[in-house]
Coordinates of N, CA and C in Angstrom, one line a residue:
R1 N -66.3 123.9 55.5 CA -65.0 124.1 54.8 C -64.2 125.0 55.7
R2 N -62.9 124.6 55.9 CA -62.0 125.3 56.6 C -61.4 126.5 55.8
T3 N -61.3 127.6 56.4 CA -60.7 128.8 55.7 C -59.4 129.1 56.3
D4 N -58.9 128.4 57.3 CA -57.6 128.6 57.9 C -56.6 127.5 57.6
A5 N -57.0 126.7 56.6 CA -56.2 125.5 56.3 C -54.9 125.8 55.6
I6 N -53.9 125.0 55.8 CA -52.6 125.1 55.1 C -52.5 123.8 54.2
G7 N -52.1 124.0 53.0 CA -52.0 122.9 52.1 C -50.5 122.6 51.8
P8 N -50.2 121.7 50.9 CA -48.8 121.3 50.6 C -48.0 122.5 50.2
F9 N -48.5 123.4 49.4 CA -47.7 124.6 49.0 C -47.4 125.5 50.1
G10 N -48.4 125.8 51.0 CA -48.2 126.6 52.2 C -47.2 126.0 53.1
L11 N -47.3 124.7 53.3 CA -46.3 124.0 54.2 C -44.9 124.0 53.6
S12 N -44.8 123.9 52.3 CA -43.5 124.0 51.6 C -42.8 125.3 51.9
R13 N -43.6 126.4 51.7 CA -43.1 127.7 52.0 C -42.7 127.9 53.4
M14 N -43.5 127.4 54.3 CA -43.2 127.5 55.8 C -42.0 126.7 56.1
A15 N -41.8 125.5 55.6 CA -40.7 124.7 55.9 C -39.3 125.3 55.5
L16 N -39.3 126.1 54.4 CA -38.1 126.7 53.9 C -37.8 128.1 54.5
S17 N -38.8 128.6 55.2 CA -38.7 129.9 55.7 C -37.8 130.0 57.0
S18 N -37.2 131.1 57.2 CA -36.4 131.4 58.4 C -37.2 132.2 59.4
A19 N -38.5 132.4 59.1 CA -39.3 133.3 59.9 C -39.8 132.6 61.2
F20 N -39.5 131.4 61.5 CA -39.9 130.7 62.7 C -38.8 130.1 63.5
P21 N -37.8 130.9 63.9 CA -36.6 130.3 64.5 C -36.8 129.7 65.8
V22 N -37.9 130.0 66.5 CA -38.1 129.5 67.9 C -39.3 128.5 67.9
L23 N -39.8 128.2 66.8 CA -41.0 127.3 66.8 C -40.6 125.9 67.2
E24 N -41.2 125.4 68.2 CA -40.9 124.0 68.7 C -42.0 123.1 68.6
S25 N -43.2 123.6 68.4 CA -44.4 122.7 68.4 C -45.3 123.1 67.2
L26 N -45.7 122.2 66.4 CA -46.5 122.4 65.2 C -47.6 121.4 65.1
D27 N -48.9 121.9 65.1 CA -50.0 121.0 65.0 C -50.7 121.3 63.6
L28 N -50.5 120.4 62.7 CA -51.0 120.5 61.3 C -52.3 119.6 61.1
S29 N -52.8 119.1 62.2 CA -54.0 118.2 62.2 C -55.1 118.8 61.3
E30 N -55.7 117.9 60.6 CA -56.9 118.2 59.7 C -56.6 119.2 58.6
N31 N -55.3 119.3 58.2 CA -54.9 120.1 57.0 C -54.5 119.1 55.9
E32 N -54.9 119.3 54.7 CA -54.7 118.4 53.6 C -53.3 118.7 53.0
I33 N -52.3 118.4 53.9 CA -50.9 118.6 53.4 C -50.4 117.4 52.6
R34 N -50.9 116.3 52.8 CA -50.5 115.1 52.0 C -49.0 114.8 52.0
N35 N -48.7 113.9 51.1 CA -47.2 113.5 51.0 C -46.3 114.6 50.6
P36 N -46.7 115.4 49.5 CA -45.8 116.5 49.1 C -45.5 117.5 50.2
G37 N -46.5 117.8 51.0 CA -46.3 118.8 52.1 C -45.3 118.2 53.2
V38 N -45.5 116.9 53.5 CA -44.6 116.3 54.5 C -43.2 116.1 53.9
E39 N -43.1 115.8 52.7 CA -41.8 115.7 52.1 C -41.0 117.1 52.1
A40 N -41.8 118.1 51.8 CA -41.2 119.5 51.9 C -40.7 119.8 53.3
L41 N -41.6 119.5 54.3 CA -41.2 119.7 55.7 C -40.0 118.9 56.1
A42 N -39.9 117.7 55.6 CA -38.7 116.9 56.0 C -37.4 117.4 55.3
S43 N -37.5 118.1 54.2 CA -36.3 118.5 53.5 C -35.9 119.9 54.0
G44 N -36.7 120.6 54.8 CA -36.3 121.9 55.2 C -35.8 122.0 56.6
P45 N -35.2 123.1 57.1 CA -34.6 123.2 58.4 C -35.6 123.3 59.5
L46 N -36.9 123.5 59.3 CA -37.9 123.6 60.3 C -38.1 122.4 61.1
L47 N -38.1 121.2 60.4 CA -38.4 119.9 61.1 C -37.3 119.6 62.2
S48 N -36.1 120.0 62.0 CA -35.0 119.6 63.0 C -35.2 120.4 64.2
R49 N -35.9 121.6 64.2 CA -36.1 122.4 65.4 C -37.4 122.0 66.2
L50 N -38.2 121.2 65.6 CA -39.5 120.8 66.2 C -39.3 119.8 67.3
R51 N -39.9 120.0 68.4 CA -40.0 119.0 69.5 C -41.3 118.2 69.5
E52 N -42.3 118.8 68.9 CA -43.6 118.2 68.8 C -44.2 118.5 67.4
L53 N -44.7 117.4 66.7 CA -45.3 117.6 65.4 C -46.6 116.7 65.4
R54 N -47.7 117.3 65.2 CA -49.0 116.6 65.1 C -49.5 116.6 63.7
L55 N -49.8 115.4 63.1 CA -50.2 115.3 61.8 C -51.5 114.4 61.6
R56 N -52.4 114.5 62.5 CA -53.6 113.7 62.5 C -54.5 114.2 61.3
E57 N -55.0 113.2 60.6 CA -55.9 113.4 59.4 C -55.4 114.4 58.4
C58 N -54.1 114.2 58.0 CA -53.5 115.1 57.0 C -53.4 114.5 55.6
G59 N -53.9 113.3 55.4 CA -53.8 112.6 54.1 C -52.4 112.1 53.8
I60 N -51.7 111.8 54.8 CA -50.3 111.3 54.6 C -50.3 109.8 54.4
G61 N -49.5 109.4 53.4 CA -49.4 107.9 53.1 C -48.0 107.5 53.5
S62 N -47.7 106.3 53.0 CA -46.4 105.7 53.3 C -45.2 106.5 52.8
L63 N -45.3 107.2 51.7 CA -44.2 108.0 51.2 C -44.0 109.2 52.1
G64 N -45.0 109.8 52.6 CA -44.8 110.9 53.6 C -44.2 110.4 54.9
L65 N -44.6 109.3 55.3 CA -44.1 108.7 56.6 C -42.6 108.3 56.4
K66 N -42.3 107.8 55.2 CA -40.9 107.5 54.9 C -40.0 108.8 54.9
A67 N -40.5 109.9 54.4 CA -39.8 111.1 54.4 C -39.5 111.6 55.8
L68 N -40.4 111.3 56.7 CA -40.2 111.8 58.1 C -39.2 110.9 58.9
A69 N -39.0 109.6 58.4 CA -38.2 108.7 59.2 C -36.8 109.0 59.1

């Protein structure tokens, strides 16, 4: 069991935060962020600053992918 994982709630808080103004790369692989987490990321200002986003094995379905499109 991972103890350093971020879930949908944690990613929602991160996506809306202004604490990461220079973050350009984010690897969320193997975190259970699922569709709600990706939807929160897509609606916040953080996504527009990212140059690289890794979402391998995050439990994301078609709704999450649509939010990122």
